[in-house]
């Protein structure tokens, strides 16, 4: 790929985002900003029960209300759908049964919002309550009542059980073994923009158009087609600029299908915007997760074996859960060489809003457990926690014990930079009581190697069109959710063609007009769309250079494009303006319209479960956090965060820093404050006032360090940054609290109450720990034994051509 | 079911008592007849089509809907339109002057203070109010002033930097060519 860094013009420069001006002037149109003539307003009626049979729904009084145009219930939209082929367990409105309080049971379309709201109060629903299942322990203990009957047994949704190498042998080689239990509380994305969708059914064309705040227009198109029984090519989904996603807008949602169905029934456009309370129920956020980890080490700290078990609370539906289940155990191995590794996980159904992918999808929980566990191991061994990690690091060009192919790997540089910048060696264990420093590392993928549904087509395609005005347009289904995908596409195309990002027009996220991109999830866009954009732009450049070469009388290989000019590198006075070169190219070749397609490399693993984890490349992060804790109040104040991230190469350093700072912010919320908690079957706090999240006042300074490793598979050497930097911050805070106070808070969030409880226990001679006491009594099936890569860790795969 | 003066049965919204309101929005005078329970947020977004003003909760928790009322930040979702009779409202659409962006808008764009952009209008207006009364605020003052507006993307760091940059530029007119 384009790793030749000779004189890059716009890549790597701190230029403003291409969408900054629209956003700074209020002109960017989000979904709820749209309206159409004769538009109706839709609202959803929510279940008041966490688990119940629907005995009767009577909508007649609502229909009689003046201004109500249509009312639908589950019977009107009974076809099941879901984001994953193995998880087709949702309906747009509950049919016969509700599975969480807040689940939509009916939808109304009316002339205005007040009328729609009034109509909801006129719908009568009679429930027959069932016992709600509200925790992992209950779900494992109680096979009845069953939340779903499509799974083989009880309330167990998914299982994973794998062993790489021979764990028994690995533990036999250990000088020391330690085990720990952790609990990671569920939390939610809390995007500032509520989900919103506007649907328009054109009966003449037999075509549905949906504008929606979604991260995955392609998957929404498929789900709409299925749920509404329409051919896929009669459904057009246009993703509007997403006002915050973080994974929370990656599923097809009830309101999207209901808006579409109501439009089909009424022949009028219908818009549904969720209320803030409904956003909490839409959820798909972080799984609450109970984790047990056991590691064997040599005296010098080298790991000989590891066992990791995870118990995931999935909420009421599948969502991305089958993947999340594997993510509980997949990425431990990309930071550390684990010679023998056993991983087992179970995801249960509970009567809560469905959990799914939140920034870091299923990996912040195990990373938290692993990094705190290793911190404890280091203390047991009398080793510096940094030193313990350095003795176990993976390196570049390595295949992990579970067959993940690491290409570039800047973890060691990240650690060295953090140790130096934070003053780790001077501070650890030497700060006054109440003050502490903590350390952790992490890694993440640059795009899921497999699509959500099996197919052998490209994951990303980009089309570049150059017209005779010199205008360049890039077409891509990628949707900018704030991460900066528009800027990445424009920058890559501009670099190749010698233009500036603002010269590139973008047509994005429209399933009718743009070639495929699977969506803004799994940190895949820079890698996959970036590569497709690079290829398409290179092909356009080739045509333009050929035409320009003939005009200038110089060989193509001597041409260069820069500053909107095509010129002879040897004699830059022989030059053409880009627009002139484009006209010559069109005259010679016809329409200059080129394409690029990206498909990730084949995965190396062939075992069942090997589809989760492979990625073209992995990003690495290391972090130190300094905290000030008040032993009187239990309050933990984060004073400063140092975060080094192996970005490969930054396409735009401002965007990279922004993702690091935003990741740190979100991680601090998760580790110290945020919880999606329930009481008596109901969400405890479905409002922003009660769901505590950090404000500008709590945000500490962040020192961002970019480590460059020039990823051979990345566009211009780039890797992801949207999710990876979040992961290490959470355990680093927990480790810092230990350094400050000598207590271990082994469950999130680390609240003042828990800190005080641990201090109190320690004062009474206890270990000074708050966290889960025992793991559930659950017998995992025998793990599937998977052979390690031959010669591990020195196995080298055949490089693709 | 209420009925309006014509006796025609009507929707809930149409049947509500309406009141006349005069207000100045971004320098433009408006005379409107609005239901008495209509919020300023609804009036701006739906009646005046000024969709730059956002909403995130409509119960006063997130700050997305902040606009300036006679120069002071208010939550438009908690402000009834009939309450602002005769007053001056500034929305994000009113920040530009003669086609020239406000220094805060330029600074937000240049410093990367927008990511998803959804909180940006509220941040800009709140910051403008701060700089209008305190031209070179300390970082603590900036944090205090902006603390009512939530942002989930940026970690606030580049927002603070952008406000500081705009303050410097506004205080040094020579450098604004």
Short mmCIF file of N, CA, C and O in Angstrom, two decimals, chain A residues 551-656:
data_model
loop_
_atom_site.label_atom_id
_atom_site.label_comp_id
_atom_site.label_asym_id
_atom_site.label_seq_id
_atom_site.Cartn_x
_atom_site.Cartn_y
_atom_site.Cartn_z
N UNK A 551 0.40 15.70 -23.33
CA UNK A 551 0.35 17.15 -23.56
C UNK A 551 1.70 17.81 -23.23
O UNK A 551 2.16 18.70 -23.95
N UNK A 552 2.30 17.37 -22.15
CA UNK A 552 3.54 18.02 -21.68
C UNK A 552 4.79 17.42 -22.33
O UNK A 552 5.88 17.96 -22.20
N UNK A 553 4.58 16.26 -22.98
CA UNK A 553 5.70 15.61 -23.61
C UNK A 553 6.71 15.05 -22.63
O UNK A 553 7.92 15.11 -22.86
N UNK A 554 6.22 14.55 -21.49
CA UNK A 554 7.11 13.91 -20.51
C UNK A 554 6.54 12.54 -20.16
O UNK A 554 5.33 12.32 -20.30
N UNK A 555 7.39 11.60 -19.74
CA UNK A 555 6.84 10.29 -19.37
C UNK A 555 5.96 10.37 -18.12
O UNK A 555 6.20 11.20 -17.23
N UNK A 556 4.97 9.48 -18.09
CA UNK A 556 4.02 9.45 -16.98
C UNK A 556 4.76 9.33 -15.64
O UNK A 556 4.39 9.99 -14.65
N UNK A 557 5.81 8.52 -15.62
CA UNK A 557 6.46 8.24 -14.33
C UNK A 557 7.12 9.48 -13.74
O UNK A 557 7.45 9.51 -12.56
N UNK A 558 7.32 10.51 -14.54
CA UNK A 558 7.94 11.72 -14.01
C UNK A 558 6.92 12.73 -13.50
O UNK A 558 7.28 13.77 -12.96
N UNK A 559 5.65 12.41 -13.68
CA UNK A 559 4.62 13.38 -13.28
C UNK A 559 4.31 13.29 -11.80
O UNK A 559 4.40 12.22 -11.18
N UNK A 560 3.93 14.41 -11.27
CA UNK A 560 3.52 14.49 -9.87
C UNK A 560 2.32 15.43 -9.80
O UNK A 560 2.18 16.32 -10.64
N UNK A 561 1.46 15.23 -8.81
CA UNK A 561 0.30 16.11 -8.64
C UNK A 561 0.38 16.74 -7.26
O UNK A 561 0.58 16.05 -6.26
N UNK A 562 0.22 18.06 -7.22
CA UNK A 562 0.35 18.77 -5.95
C UNK A 562 -0.16 20.19 -6.16
O UNK A 562 -0.04 20.74 -7.25
N UNK A 563 -0.73 20.75 -5.12
CA UNK A 563 -1.23 22.14 -5.20
C UNK A 563 -2.09 22.39 -6.44
O UNK A 563 -1.93 23.38 -7.13
N UNK A 564 -2.96 21.44 -6.73
CA UNK A 564 -3.92 21.57 -7.84
C UNK A 564 -3.22 21.68 -9.19
O UNK A 564 -3.75 22.28 -10.13
N UNK A 565 -2.03 21.11 -9.25
CA UNK A 565 -1.25 21.18 -10.49
C UNK A 565 -0.65 19.81 -10.78
O UNK A 565 -0.25 19.09 -9.86
N UNK A 566 -0.59 19.46 -12.07
CA UNK A 566 0.12 18.26 -12.50
C UNK A 566 1.41 18.74 -13.18
O UNK A 566 1.34 19.58 -14.09
N UNK A 567 2.54 18.24 -12.72
CA UNK A 567 3.80 18.80 -13.24
C UNK A 567 4.89 17.74 -13.36
O UNK A 567 4.80 16.66 -12.78
N UNK A 568 5.90 18.12 -14.14
CA UNK A 568 7.08 17.27 -14.34
C UNK A 568 7.99 17.45 -13.13
O UNK A 568 8.42 18.56 -12.83
N UNK A 569 8.28 16.36 -12.47
CA UNK A 569 9.07 16.44 -11.26
C UNK A 569 10.46 17.03 -11.56
O UNK A 569 11.03 17.76 -10.77
N UNK A 570 10.98 16.68 -12.73
CA UNK A 570 12.33 17.12 -13.08
C UNK A 570 12.33 18.60 -13.48
O UNK A 570 13.28 19.32 -13.20
N UNK A 571 11.28 19.02 -14.15
CA UNK A 571 11.20 20.41 -14.60
C UNK A 571 9.81 20.95 -14.25
O UNK A 571 8.90 20.93 -15.10
N UNK A 572 9.63 21.40 -13.02
CA UNK A 572 8.28 21.79 -12.57
C UNK A 572 7.65 22.93 -13.38
O UNK A 572 6.45 23.19 -13.22
N UNK A 573 8.40 23.55 -14.25
CA UNK A 573 7.78 24.58 -15.08
C UNK A 573 6.88 23.95 -16.15
O UNK A 573 6.02 24.61 -16.73
N UNK A 574 7.13 22.68 -16.43
CA UNK A 574 6.22 21.97 -17.34
C UNK A 574 5.07 21.46 -16.51
O UNK A 574 5.16 20.44 -15.84
N UNK A 575 3.97 22.20 -16.56
CA UNK A 575 2.88 21.93 -15.62
C UNK A 575 1.53 22.25 -16.26
O UNK A 575 1.44 23.04 -17.21
N UNK A 576 0.51 21.61 -15.73
CA UNK A 576 -0.88 21.88 -16.15
C UNK A 576 -1.72 22.05 -14.89
O UNK A 576 -1.53 21.31 -13.93
N UNK A 577 -2.64 23.01 -14.91
CA UNK A 577 -3.59 23.03 -13.80
C UNK A 577 -4.37 21.71 -13.78
O UNK A 577 -4.63 21.12 -14.84
N UNK A 578 -4.73 21.26 -12.57
CA UNK A 578 -5.44 19.98 -12.46
C UNK A 578 -6.67 19.94 -13.36
O UNK A 578 -6.92 18.94 -14.05
N UNK A 579 -7.44 21.04 -13.38
CA UNK A 579 -8.69 21.05 -14.16
C UNK A 579 -8.40 20.87 -15.65
O UNK A 579 -9.14 20.18 -16.36
N UNK A 580 -7.31 21.45 -16.12
CA UNK A 580 -6.94 21.31 -17.53
C UNK A 580 -6.55 19.85 -17.82
O UNK A 580 -6.95 19.28 -18.84
N UNK A 581 -5.78 19.29 -16.92
CA UNK A 581 -5.39 17.89 -17.09
C UNK A 581 -6.62 16.98 -17.09
O UNK A 581 -6.70 16.01 -17.85
N UNK A 582 -7.61 17.33 -16.25
CA UNK A 582 -8.84 16.53 -16.20
C UNK A 582 -9.59 16.63 -17.52
O UNK A 582 -10.14 15.64 -18.02
N UNK A 583 -9.62 17.80 -18.11
CA UNK A 583 -10.31 17.97 -19.41
C UNK A 583 -9.60 17.15 -20.50
O UNK A 583 -10.26 16.50 -21.31
N UNK A 584 -8.29 17.18 -20.49
CA UNK A 584 -7.54 16.39 -21.48
C UNK A 584 -7.84 14.90 -21.31
O UNK A 584 -7.98 14.16 -22.28
N UNK A 585 -7.93 14.49 -20.06
CA UNK A 585 -8.20 13.07 -19.79
C UNK A 585 -9.60 12.69 -20.25
O UNK A 585 -9.81 11.62 -20.83
N UNK A 586 -10.56 13.56 -20.01
CA UNK A 586 -11.93 13.24 -20.44
C UNK A 586 -12.01 13.21 -21.96
O UNK A 586 -12.68 12.36 -22.55
N UNK A 587 -11.29 14.14 -22.62
CA UNK A 587 -11.29 14.16 -24.08
C UNK A 587 -10.72 12.86 -24.64
O UNK A 587 -11.20 12.32 -25.63
N UNK A 588 -9.73 12.31 -23.94
CA UNK A 588 -9.07 11.13 -24.47
C UNK A 588 -9.77 9.83 -24.07
O UNK A 588 -9.89 8.90 -24.86
N UNK A 589 -10.24 9.78 -22.83
CA UNK A 589 -10.75 8.49 -22.31
C UNK A 589 -12.26 8.46 -22.08
O UNK A 589 -12.81 7.44 -21.72
N UNK A 590 -12.93 9.62 -22.26
CA UNK A 590 -14.34 9.67 -21.87
C UNK A 590 -14.45 9.92 -20.37
O UNK A 590 -13.48 10.33 -19.72
N UNK A 591 -15.62 9.66 -19.84
CA UNK A 591 -15.89 9.94 -18.42
C UNK A 591 -14.78 9.39 -17.53
O UNK A 591 -14.45 8.20 -17.60
N UNK A 592 -14.23 10.26 -16.69
CA UNK A 592 -13.23 9.80 -15.72
C UNK A 592 -13.99 9.39 -14.46
O UNK A 592 -14.37 10.21 -13.63
N UNK A 593 -14.27 8.12 -14.38
CA UNK A 593 -14.99 7.58 -13.22
C UNK A 593 -14.33 6.27 -12.87
O UNK A 593 -14.33 5.33 -13.67
N UNK A 594 -13.74 6.21 -11.71
CA UNK A 594 -12.94 5.03 -11.36
C UNK A 594 -13.42 4.44 -10.04
O UNK A 594 -14.14 5.10 -9.27
N UNK A 595 -13.02 3.22 -9.80
CA UNK A 595 -13.51 2.53 -8.61
C UNK A 595 -12.37 1.90 -7.82
O UNK A 595 -11.33 1.56 -8.38
N UNK A 596 -12.62 1.76 -6.54
CA UNK A 596 -11.71 0.99 -5.69
C UNK A 596 -12.56 0.09 -4.81
O UNK A 596 -13.66 0.45 -4.40
N UNK A 597 -12.05 -1.11 -4.57
CA UNK A 597 -12.79 -2.05 -3.72
C UNK A 597 -11.83 -2.62 -2.69
O UNK A 597 -10.69 -2.93 -3.01
N UNK A 598 -12.32 -2.77 -1.47
CA UNK A 598 -11.47 -3.32 -0.43
C UNK A 598 -12.12 -4.52 0.21
O UNK A 598 -13.29 -4.48 0.61
N UNK A 599 -11.33 -5.57 0.28
CA UNK A 599 -11.78 -6.72 1.09
C UNK A 599 -10.63 -7.12 2.00
O UNK A 599 -9.47 -7.11 1.57
N UNK A 600 -10.94 -7.40 3.26
CA UNK A 600 -9.86 -7.71 4.21
C UNK A 600 -9.16 -9.02 3.84
O UNK A 600 -9.73 -9.85 3.12
N UNK A 601 -7.92 -9.19 4.31
CA UNK A 601 -7.22 -10.45 4.05
C UNK A 601 -7.98 -11.63 4.64
O UNK A 601 -8.73 -11.48 5.61
N UNK A 602 -7.76 -12.80 4.06
CA UNK A 602 -8.35 -14.03 4.61
C UNK A 602 -7.89 -14.24 6.04
O UNK A 602 -6.73 -14.02 6.36
N UNK A 603 -8.81 -14.72 6.86
CA UNK A 603 -8.41 -15.03 8.24
C UNK A 603 -7.52 -16.28 8.24
O UNK A 603 -7.63 -17.14 7.35
N UNK A 604 -6.68 -16.40 9.25
CA UNK A 604 -5.79 -17.55 9.34
C UNK A 604 -6.45 -18.71 10.09
O UNK A 604 -6.21 -19.87 9.79
N UNK A 605 -7.26 -18.39 11.08
CA UNK A 605 -7.90 -19.44 11.88
C UNK A 605 -9.03 -20.10 11.11
O UNK A 605 -9.70 -19.45 10.31
N UNK A 606 -9.26 -21.38 11.37
CA UNK A 606 -10.34 -22.08 10.69
C UNK A 606 -11.31 -22.71 11.69
O UNK A 606 -12.26 -23.35 11.30
N UNK A 607 -11.04 -22.52 12.97
CA UNK A 607 -11.90 -23.14 13.99
C UNK A 607 -13.22 -22.38 14.13
O UNK A 607 -13.32 -21.22 13.72
N UNK A 608 -14.21 -23.03 14.74
CA UNK A 608 -15.50 -22.37 14.96
C UNK A 608 -15.31 -21.27 16.00
O UNK A 608 -14.81 -21.52 17.09
N UNK A 609 -15.67 -20.05 15.62
CA UNK A 609 -15.41 -18.91 16.49
C UNK A 609 -14.26 -18.05 15.97
O UNK A 609 -14.02 -16.96 16.46
N UNK A 610 -13.56 -18.57 14.95
CA UNK A 610 -12.40 -17.83 14.44
C UNK A 610 -12.81 -16.63 13.60
O UNK A 610 -11.97 -15.83 13.19
N UNK A 611 -14.10 -16.48 13.36
CA UNK A 611 -14.57 -15.33 12.58
C UNK A 611 -14.56 -14.04 13.36
O UNK A 611 -14.63 -12.96 12.77
N UNK A 612 -14.50 -14.13 14.68
CA UNK A 612 -14.48 -12.92 15.50
C UNK A 612 -13.04 -12.65 15.94
O UNK A 612 -12.44 -13.51 16.57
N UNK A 613 -12.52 -11.50 15.56
CA UNK A 613 -11.16 -11.15 15.96
C UNK A 613 -10.24 -10.82 14.81
O UNK A 613 -9.42 -9.90 14.93
N UNK A 614 -10.32 -11.58 13.67
CA UNK A 614 -9.41 -11.24 12.57
C UNK A 614 -9.65 -9.83 12.07
O UNK A 614 -10.79 -9.36 12.02
N UNK A 615 -8.58 -9.16 11.72
CA UNK A 615 -8.67 -7.79 11.23
C UNK A 615 -7.44 -7.54 10.38
O UNK A 615 -6.41 -8.18 10.58
N UNK A 616 -7.52 -6.61 9.44
CA UNK A 616 -6.33 -6.32 8.64
C UNK A 616 -5.15 -5.91 9.50
O UNK A 616 -4.00 -6.17 9.15
N UNK A 617 -5.43 -5.23 10.63
CA UNK A 617 -4.34 -4.74 11.48
C UNK A 617 -4.89 -4.45 12.86
O UNK A 617 -6.11 -4.41 13.07
N UNK A 618 -3.98 -4.25 13.81
CA UNK A 618 -4.38 -3.94 15.18
C UNK A 618 -3.69 -2.67 15.65
O UNK A 618 -2.49 -2.47 15.39
N UNK A 619 -4.45 -1.84 16.34
CA UNK A 619 -3.88 -0.63 16.93
C UNK A 619 -3.51 -0.94 18.38
O UNK A 619 -4.09 -1.85 18.99
N UNK A 620 -2.55 -0.19 18.91
CA UNK A 620 -2.10 -0.43 20.28
C UNK A 620 -2.11 0.87 21.08
O UNK A 620 -1.89 1.95 20.52
N UNK A 621 -2.38 0.74 22.37
CA UNK A 621 -2.38 1.91 23.24
C UNK A 621 -1.75 1.57 24.58
O UNK A 621 -1.82 0.42 25.04
N UNK A 622 -1.17 2.57 25.21
CA UNK A 622 -0.72 2.46 26.60
C UNK A 622 -1.09 3.75 27.31
O UNK A 622 -1.16 4.81 26.67
N UNK A 623 -1.34 3.62 28.60
CA UNK A 623 -1.87 4.78 29.30
C UNK A 623 -1.43 4.79 30.75
O UNK A 623 -1.26 3.75 31.38
N UNK A 624 -1.18 5.99 31.24
CA UNK A 624 -0.98 6.18 32.68
C UNK A 624 -1.99 7.22 33.16
O UNK A 624 -2.29 8.17 32.43
N UNK A 625 -2.51 7.00 34.34
CA UNK A 625 -3.49 7.91 34.93
C UNK A 625 -3.04 8.27 36.33
O UNK A 625 -2.66 7.39 37.10
N UNK A 626 -3.06 9.56 36.64
CA UNK A 626 -2.74 9.98 38.00
C UNK A 626 -4.02 10.45 38.66
O UNK A 626 -4.78 11.24 38.08
N UNK A 627 -4.26 9.94 39.87
CA UNK A 627 -5.50 10.28 40.58
C UNK A 627 -5.19 10.87 41.94
O UNK A 627 -4.12 10.63 42.52
N UNK A 628 -6.14 11.64 42.41
CA UNK A 628 -6.11 12.13 43.79
C UNK A 628 -7.38 11.60 44.45
O UNK A 628 -8.48 11.91 44.00
N UNK A 629 -7.22 10.78 45.49
CA UNK A 629 -8.38 10.19 46.15
C UNK A 629 -8.53 10.81 47.53
O UNK A 629 -7.54 11.05 48.22
N UNK A 630 -9.76 11.02 47.90
CA UNK A 630 -10.04 11.56 49.23
C UNK A 630 -10.48 10.42 50.13
O UNK A 630 -11.58 9.88 49.97
N UNK A 631 -9.63 10.00 51.09
CA UNK A 631 -10.00 8.86 51.93
C UNK A 631 -11.19 9.15 52.85
O UNK A 631 -11.81 8.22 53.37
N UNK A 632 -11.52 10.42 53.03
CA UNK A 632 -12.68 10.77 53.87
C UNK A 632 -13.99 10.58 53.12
O UNK A 632 -14.98 10.11 53.66
N UNK A 633 -14.00 10.98 51.84
CA UNK A 633 -15.24 10.93 51.07
C UNK A 633 -15.27 9.77 50.08
O UNK A 633 -16.33 9.42 49.57
N UNK A 634 -14.12 9.21 49.81
CA UNK A 634 -14.05 8.14 48.81
C UNK A 634 -14.01 8.65 47.38
O UNK A 634 -13.99 7.88 46.43
N UNK A 635 -13.96 9.95 47.23
CA UNK A 635 -14.00 10.52 45.89
C UNK A 635 -12.68 10.31 45.16
O UNK A 635 -11.61 10.49 45.73
N UNK A 636 -12.77 9.95 43.89
CA UNK A 636 -11.59 9.76 43.04
C UNK A 636 -11.58 10.88 42.00
O UNK A 636 -12.52 11.02 41.23
N UNK A 637 -10.53 11.67 42.03
CA UNK A 637 -10.41 12.75 41.05
C UNK A 637 -9.26 12.43 40.13
O UNK A 637 -8.15 12.17 40.58
N UNK A 638 -9.53 12.41 38.83
CA UNK A 638 -8.46 12.13 37.87
C UNK A 638 -7.73 13.43 37.57
O UNK A 638 -8.32 14.40 37.12
N UNK A 639 -6.43 13.43 37.87
CA UNK A 639 -5.64 14.66 37.72
C UNK A 639 -5.09 14.81 36.32
O UNK A 639 -5.00 15.91 35.79
N UNK A 640 -4.66 13.69 35.74
CA UNK A 640 -4.04 13.78 34.43
C UNK A 640 -4.01 12.40 33.78
O UNK A 640 -3.90 11.39 34.47
N UNK A 641 -4.11 12.40 32.47
CA UNK A 641 -4.05 11.14 31.71
C UNK A 641 -2.99 11.30 30.62
O UNK A 641 -2.97 12.31 29.91
N UNK A 642 -2.12 10.30 30.51
CA UNK A 642 -1.16 10.23 29.41
C UNK A 642 -1.55 9.03 28.56
O UNK A 642 -1.70 7.92 29.08
N UNK A 643 -1.73 9.26 27.28
CA UNK A 643 -2.14 8.14 26.44
C UNK A 643 -1.33 8.13 25.16
O UNK A 643 -1.33 9.11 24.41
N UNK A 644 -0.64 7.02 24.94
CA UNK A 644 0.11 6.84 23.68
C UNK A 644 -0.63 5.84 22.82
O UNK A 644 -1.07 4.79 23.30
N UNK A 645 -0.78 6.18 21.55
CA UNK A 645 -1.55 5.32 20.65
C UNK A 645 -0.75 5.06 19.38
O UNK A 645 -0.28 6.00 18.73
N UNK A 646 -0.66 3.79 19.04
CA UNK A 646 -0.01 3.39 17.79
C UNK A 646 -1.03 3.54 16.67
O UNK A 646 -1.88 2.68 16.47
N UNK A 647 -0.92 4.65 15.95
CA UNK A 647 -1.91 5.00 14.93
C UNK A 647 -1.48 4.53 13.55
O UNK A 647 -2.20 4.69 12.57
N UNK A 648 -0.32 3.88 13.47
CA UNK A 648 0.22 3.57 12.14
C UNK A 648 0.81 4.85 11.57
O UNK A 648 1.98 5.14 11.76
N UNK A 649 -0.04 5.62 10.90
CA UNK A 649 0.25 7.01 10.53
C UNK A 649 -1.05 7.79 10.65
O UNK A 649 -2.09 7.27 10.24
N UNK A 650 -1.00 9.00 11.15
CA UNK A 650 -2.26 9.76 11.21
C UNK A 650 -2.62 10.34 9.83
O UNK A 650 -1.78 10.95 9.19
N UNK A 651 -3.85 10.12 9.41
CA UNK A 651 -4.34 10.81 8.20
C UNK A 651 -4.52 12.29 8.53
O UNK A 651 -4.25 13.16 7.73
N UNK A 652 -5.00 12.54 9.75
CA UNK A 652 -5.16 13.92 10.22
C UNK A 652 -4.97 13.94 11.73
O UNK A 652 -5.79 13.41 12.47
N UNK A 653 -3.86 14.52 12.20
CA UNK A 653 -3.55 14.43 13.64
C UNK A 653 -4.60 15.10 14.54
O UNK A 653 -4.77 14.67 15.69
N UNK A 654 -5.30 16.12 14.04
CA UNK A 654 -6.35 16.73 14.88
C UNK A 654 -7.45 15.72 15.16
O UNK A 654 -7.95 15.60 16.28
N UNK A 655 -7.83 14.99 14.11
CA UNK A 655 -8.87 13.98 14.29
C UNK A 655 -8.40 12.89 15.24
O UNK A 655 -9.17 12.38 16.07
N UNK A 656 -7.14 12.50 15.10
CA UNK A 656 -6.61 11.43 15.95
C UNK A 656 -6.63 11.87 17.42
O UNK A 656 -7.11 11.15 18.29
#
